[in-house]
Amino acid sequence: SPAASAPEKSIPAYATALQTQIPEVMKQNAIPGLVVHILSPERGDWSATFGTGEIGEAVPMTLDDVFRIGSNTKTMTSTVILQLVQEGVLALDDPISKYIPGVPAAWSPITLRHLLTHRSGIPDFTALPAYPREWKYSGPSPSMIFNWVRDQPLEFSPGSKYQYSNTGYVLLGWIIEQVSGQAYREFVKQNIFDPLGLADSGYDSNTAII
């Protein structure tokens, strides 16, 4: 089982059981390394590292190791969209055709609100049977995804139901770039990471060593 190390001199009572339980869960799910941060004003804060930071290498995890946060990035995209709404640059009920050229006629009713709330009807490109698997590693651009998905039929009438869609948030990121004139990564850094002092947060890359 992965070994645990806790930087604090004193360990909160609740953490004693976790030190045993977490390695068991990691072993069951083949998780090589993990960092845990718990902030609890009532019961005490606790930070600990488990396992290794490199698959196949005996390099212990540290509290400074970084992780992909995946779809948690959607909260940052939605935050930036709402900042732009607050500034009057965007409106939630604007049609996306206002910002994305070449939108098919069937997408005409789709608004920013539909994209934000996963109610657009646009298929999730990662769930389509013909999804090019190499995209998982090559990092396709928003325009590539748009040009591929635009020929797919909507899965339901916009606004009529909820269905999770990565495509919708790719399009929102693209809209941020269209109206700001900046790359998504730069705009999020400028409007979220830098103001909050998140020096260890950044944009993922399939090629750079982070």
mmCIF file of C-alpha atoms in Angstrom:
data_model
loop_
_atom_site.group_PDB
_atom_site.id
_atom_site.type_symbol
_atom_site.label_atom_id
_atom_site.label_comp_id
_atom_site.label_asym_id
_atom_site.label_seq_id
_atom_site.Cartn_x
_atom_site.Cartn_y
_atom_site.Cartn_z
ATOM 1 C CA SER A 1 0.000 0.000 0.000
ATOM 2 C CA PRO A 2 1.173 3.572 -0.637
ATOM 3 C CA ALA A 3 2.852 5.116 2.368
ATOM 4 C CA ALA A 4 1.407 8.294 3.868
ATOM 5 C CA SER A 5 3.265 11.262 5.227
ATOM 6 C CA ALA A 6 1.645 14.199 6.962
ATOM 7 C CA PRO A 7 3.619 17.448 7.245
ATOM 8 C CA GLU A 8 1.785 18.626 10.368
ATOM 9 C CA LYS A 9 3.314 17.852 13.749
ATOM 10 C CA SER A 10 -0.121 16.986 15.139
ATOM 11 C CA ILE A 11 -2.717 14.987 13.241
ATOM 12 C CA PRO A 12 -6.442 15.706 13.786
ATOM 13 C CA ALA A 13 -8.381 12.794 15.241
ATOM 14 C CA TYR A 14 -10.432 12.275 12.067
ATOM 15 C CA ALA A 15 -7.256 11.826 10.005
ATOM 16 C CA THR A 16 -6.094 8.717 11.848
ATOM 17 C CA ALA A 17 -8.691 6.523 10.126
ATOM 18 C CA LEU A 18 -8.074 8.206 6.778
ATOM 19 C CA GLN A 19 -4.388 7.325 6.901
ATOM 20 C CA THR A 20 -5.437 3.679 6.774
ATOM 21 C CA GLN A 21 -8.463 3.973 4.498
ATOM 22 C CA ILE A 22 -6.925 6.113 1.745
ATOM 23 C CA PRO A 23 -4.084 3.680 0.861
ATOM 24 C CA GLU A 24 -6.629 0.849 0.685
ATOM 25 C CA VAL A 25 -8.794 2.790 -1.767
ATOM 26 C CA MET A 26 -5.731 3.736 -3.818
ATOM 27 C CA LYS A 27 -4.660 0.089 -4.036
ATOM 28 C CA GLN A 28 -8.149 -1.034 -5.106
ATOM 29 C CA ASN A 29 -8.293 1.608 -7.836
ATOM 30 C CA ALA A 30 -4.641 1.464 -8.972
ATOM 31 C CA ILE A 31 -3.995 5.095 -7.994
ATOM 32 C CA PRO A 32 -0.209 5.597 -7.799
ATOM 33 C CA GLY A 33 -0.122 8.899 -5.946
ATOM 34 C CA LEU A 34 -2.416 11.262 -4.096
ATOM 35 C CA VAL A 35 -2.301 14.537 -2.187
ATOM 36 C CA VAL A 36 -4.977 15.291 0.387
ATOM 37 C CA HIS A 37 -5.806 18.733 1.760
ATOM 38 C CA ILE A 38 -8.669 19.064 4.243
ATOM 39 C CA LEU A 39 -9.556 22.490 5.626
ATOM 40 C CA SER A 40 -11.779 22.206 8.694
ATOM 41 C CA PRO A 41 -11.915 25.118 11.148
ATOM 42 C CA GLU A 42 -13.935 22.953 13.537
ATOM 43 C CA ARG A 43 -11.869 19.751 13.443
ATOM 44 C CA GLY A 44 -8.481 20.991 12.300
ATOM 45 C CA ASP A 45 -6.697 21.207 8.928
ATOM 46 C CA TRP A 46 -4.834 18.217 7.534
ATOM 47 C CA SER A 47 -2.536 17.708 4.566
ATOM 48 C CA ALA A 48 -0.857 14.466 3.572
ATOM 49 C CA THR A 49 0.791 12.807 0.590
ATOM 50 C CA PHE A 50 0.402 9.176 -0.442
ATOM 51 C CA GLY A 51 2.301 7.023 -2.914
ATOM 52 C CA THR A 52 4.503 8.210 -5.745
ATOM 53 C CA GLY A 53 4.425 11.151 -8.114
ATOM 54 C CA GLU A 54 5.620 9.274 -11.196
ATOM 55 C CA ILE A 55 4.108 6.080 -12.575
ATOM 56 C CA GLY A 56 6.768 3.409 -12.444
ATOM 57 C CA GLU A 57 9.156 5.581 -10.437
ATOM 58 C CA ALA A 58 9.712 5.583 -6.688
ATOM 59 C CA VAL A 59 9.423 9.369 -6.410
ATOM 60 C CA PRO A 60 7.360 10.309 -3.348
ATOM 61 C CA MET A 61 4.455 12.691 -3.810
ATOM 62 C CA THR A 62 4.928 16.213 -2.450
ATOM 63 C CA LEU A 63 2.437 18.893 -1.510
ATOM 64 C CA ASP A 64 3.671 20.906 -4.519
ATOM 65 C CA ASP A 65 2.817 18.282 -7.150
ATOM 66 C CA VAL A 66 0.171 19.355 -9.678
ATOM 67 C CA PHE A 67 -2.793 17.417 -11.008
ATOM 68 C CA ARG A 68 -5.112 17.719 -13.971
ATOM 69 C CA ILE A 69 -8.456 19.008 -12.761
ATOM 70 C CA GLY A 70 -10.277 18.012 -15.953
ATOM 71 C CA SER A 71 -13.861 19.192 -16.099
ATOM 72 C CA ASN A 72 -13.502 21.306 -12.963
ATOM 73 C CA THR A 73 -12.174 23.776 -15.542
ATOM 74 C CA LYS A 74 -15.799 24.308 -16.575
ATOM 75 C CA THR A 75 -16.361 26.306 -13.382
ATOM 76 C CA MET A 76 -13.594 28.678 -14.498
ATOM 77 C CA THR A 77 -15.068 28.994 -17.982
ATOM 78 C CA SER A 78 -18.514 29.767 -16.570
ATOM 79 C CA THR A 79 -17.022 32.269 -14.098
ATOM 80 C CA VAL A 80 -15.281 34.168 -16.900
ATOM 81 C CA ILE A 81 -18.451 34.132 -19.022
ATOM 82 C CA LEU A 82 -20.401 35.623 -16.104
ATOM 83 C CA GLN A 83 -17.686 38.251 -15.599
ATOM 84 C CA LEU A 84 -18.130 39.256 -19.243
ATOM 85 C CA VAL A 85 -21.914 39.341 -18.729
ATOM 86 C CA GLN A 86 -21.400 41.596 -15.704
ATOM 87 C CA GLU A 87 -19.268 43.905 -17.825
ATOM 88 C CA GLY A 88 -21.955 44.061 -20.538
ATOM 89 C CA VAL A 89 -19.760 42.347 -23.132
ATOM 90 C CA LEU A 90 -22.080 39.323 -23.307
ATOM 91 C CA ALA A 91 -25.691 38.568 -22.417
ATOM 92 C CA LEU A 92 -26.831 35.146 -21.249
ATOM 93 C CA ASP A 93 -29.637 35.017 -23.781
ATOM 94 C CA ASP A 94 -27.485 36.049 -26.725
ATOM 95 C CA PRO A 95 -27.600 33.441 -29.501
ATOM 96 C CA ILE A 96 -24.236 31.770 -29.963
ATOM 97 C CA SER A 97 -24.481 32.618 -33.673
ATOM 98 C CA LYS A 98 -23.682 36.192 -32.631
ATOM 99 C CA TYR A 99 -20.153 35.094 -31.733
ATOM 100 C CA ILE A 100 -19.495 31.946 -33.770
ATOM 101 C CA PRO A 101 -19.627 32.299 -37.567
ATOM 102 C CA GLY A 102 -21.092 29.516 -39.661
ATOM 103 C CA VAL A 103 -23.466 28.121 -37.037
ATOM 104 C CA PRO A 104 -25.942 25.713 -38.696
ATOM 105 C CA ALA A 105 -29.584 26.789 -38.914
ATOM 106 C CA ALA A 106 -30.648 24.169 -36.367
ATOM 107 C CA TRP A 107 -28.411 25.872 -33.794
ATOM 108 C CA SER A 108 -30.086 29.274 -34.225
ATOM 109 C CA PRO A 109 -32.121 29.046 -30.971
ATOM 110 C CA ILE A 110 -29.084 28.084 -28.878
ATOM 111 C CA THR A 111 -27.988 30.743 -26.386
ATOM 112 C CA LEU A 112 -25.060 31.179 -24.032
ATOM 113 C CA ARG A 113 -27.392 30.156 -21.211
ATOM 114 C CA HIS A 114 -28.080 26.847 -22.968
ATOM 115 C CA LEU A 115 -24.354 26.138 -23.258
ATOM 116 C CA LEU A 116 -23.683 27.053 -19.621
ATOM 117 C CA THR A 117 -26.466 24.807 -18.318
ATOM 118 C CA HIS A 118 -25.877 21.835 -20.668
ATOM 119 C CA ARG A 119 -29.248 22.359 -22.353
ATOM 120 C CA SER A 120 -28.167 23.134 -25.899
ATOM 121 C CA GLY A 121 -28.788 19.758 -27.518
ATOM 122 C CA ILE A 122 -25.348 19.873 -29.139
ATOM 123 C CA PRO A 123 -23.791 16.408 -28.938
ATOM 124 C CA ASP A 124 -20.854 15.814 -26.636
ATOM 125 C CA PHE A 125 -18.052 15.259 -29.143
ATOM 126 C CA THR A 126 -16.239 12.901 -26.751
ATOM 127 C CA ALA A 127 -19.263 10.577 -26.637
ATOM 128 C CA LEU A 128 -19.893 10.253 -30.376
ATOM 129 C CA PRO A 129 -18.958 6.850 -31.833
ATOM 130 C CA ALA A 130 -16.811 8.433 -34.557
ATOM 131 C CA TYR A 131 -14.848 10.601 -32.095
ATOM 132 C CA PRO A 132 -11.237 10.675 -33.348
ATOM 133 C CA ARG A 133 -9.379 9.063 -30.453
ATOM 134 C CA GLU A 134 -6.126 10.749 -31.418
ATOM 135 C CA TRP A 135 -7.733 14.041 -30.364
ATOM 136 C CA LYS A 136 -7.430 12.863 -26.782
ATOM 137 C CA TYR A 137 -3.675 13.321 -27.107
ATOM 138 C CA SER A 138 -3.309 15.950 -29.827
ATOM 139 C CA GLY A 139 -5.518 18.657 -28.298
ATOM 140 C CA PRO A 140 -7.872 19.695 -31.129
ATOM 141 C CA SER A 141 -8.691 23.387 -31.471
ATOM 142 C CA PRO A 142 -12.234 24.678 -30.839
ATOM 143 C CA SER A 143 -12.652 25.331 -34.557
ATOM 144 C CA MET A 144 -11.724 21.717 -35.356
ATOM 145 C CA ILE A 145 -14.306 20.435 -32.877
ATOM 146 C CA PHE A 146 -16.944 22.869 -34.142
ATOM 147 C CA ASN A 147 -16.384 21.941 -37.777
ATOM 148 C CA TRP A 148 -16.737 18.275 -36.906
ATOM 149 C CA VAL A 149 -19.777 18.509 -34.617
ATOM 150 C CA ARG A 150 -21.749 21.045 -36.662
ATOM 151 C CA ASP A 151 -22.754 18.308 -39.115
ATOM 152 C CA GLN A 152 -24.175 16.130 -36.337
ATOM 153 C CA PRO A 153 -27.924 16.443 -35.608
ATOM 154 C CA LEU A 154 -28.986 18.062 -32.337
ATOM 155 C CA GLU A 155 -29.904 15.475 -29.737
ATOM 156 C CA PHE A 156 -32.956 17.447 -28.548
ATOM 157 C CA SER A 157 -34.605 20.825 -28.950
ATOM 158 C CA PRO A 158 -32.493 23.533 -27.240
ATOM 159 C CA GLY A 159 -33.672 24.161 -23.697
ATOM 160 C CA SER A 160 -35.945 21.119 -23.538
ATOM 161 C CA LYS A 161 -33.719 18.907 -21.381
ATOM 162 C CA TYR A 162 -30.356 18.569 -19.652
ATOM 163 C CA GLN A 163 -27.508 16.550 -21.114
ATOM 164 C CA TYR A 164 -23.867 17.008 -20.184
ATOM 165 C CA SER A 165 -21.836 18.293 -23.113
ATOM 166 C CA ASN A 166 -18.111 18.963 -23.313
ATOM 167 C CA THR A 167 -18.761 20.541 -26.695
ATOM 168 C CA GLY A 168 -20.801 23.326 -25.127
ATOM 169 C CA TYR A 169 -17.907 24.372 -22.916
ATOM 170 C CA VAL A 170 -15.417 24.188 -25.768
ATOM 171 C CA LEU A 171 -17.667 26.648 -27.597
ATOM 172 C CA LEU A 172 -17.882 28.890 -24.526
ATOM 173 C CA GLY A 173 -14.078 28.969 -24.346
ATOM 174 C CA TRP A 174 -13.985 29.861 -28.022
ATOM 175 C CA ILE A 175 -16.496 32.677 -27.458
ATOM 176 C CA ILE A 176 -14.290 34.039 -24.664
ATOM 177 C CA GLU A 177 -11.442 34.199 -27.169
ATOM 178 C CA GLN A 178 -13.634 35.849 -29.815
ATOM 179 C CA VAL A 179 -14.840 38.698 -27.581
ATOM 180 C CA SER A 180 -11.623 39.235 -25.591
ATOM 181 C CA GLY A 181 -9.108 38.968 -28.408
ATOM 182 C CA GLN A 182 -6.963 36.815 -26.105
ATOM 183 C CA ALA A 183 -6.210 33.127 -25.878
ATOM 184 C CA TYR A 184 -8.422 31.314 -23.379
ATOM 185 C CA ARG A 185 -5.441 30.393 -21.199
ATOM 186 C CA GLU A 186 -4.284 34.013 -21.019
ATOM 187 C CA PHE A 187 -7.740 35.389 -20.251
ATOM 188 C CA VAL A 188 -8.397 32.889 -17.453
ATOM 189 C CA LYS A 189 -4.971 33.587 -15.960
ATOM 190 C CA GLN A 190 -5.577 37.327 -16.076
ATOM 191 C CA ASN A 191 -9.112 37.193 -14.667
ATOM 192 C CA ILE A 192 -9.011 34.275 -12.211
ATOM 193 C CA PHE A 193 -5.562 32.908 -11.407
ATOM 194 C CA ASP A 194 -3.655 36.181 -11.007
ATOM 195 C CA PRO A 195 -6.281 38.095 -8.957
ATOM 196 C CA LEU A 196 -6.646 35.124 -6.583
ATOM 197 C CA GLY A 197 -2.920 34.482 -6.316
ATOM 198 C CA LEU A 198 -3.212 30.964 -7.777
ATOM 199 C CA ALA A 199 0.433 30.765 -8.803
ATOM 200 C CA ASP A 200 0.392 26.963 -9.130
ATOM 201 C CA SER A 201 -2.670 26.807 -11.403
ATOM 202 C CA GLY A 202 -2.441 26.952 -15.161
ATOM 203 C CA TYR A 203 -3.466 25.587 -18.532
ATOM 204 C CA ASP A 204 -2.818 21.929 -19.292
ATOM 205 C CA SER A 205 -0.598 20.887 -22.170
ATOM 206 C CA ASN A 206 -0.223 17.574 -23.982
ATOM 207 C CA THR A 207 3.405 18.342 -24.822
ATOM 208 C CA ALA A 208 4.942 20.587 -22.149
ATOM 209 C CA ILE A 209 6.377 19.062 -18.978
ATOM 210 C CA ILE A 210 4.435 20.678 -16.142
#
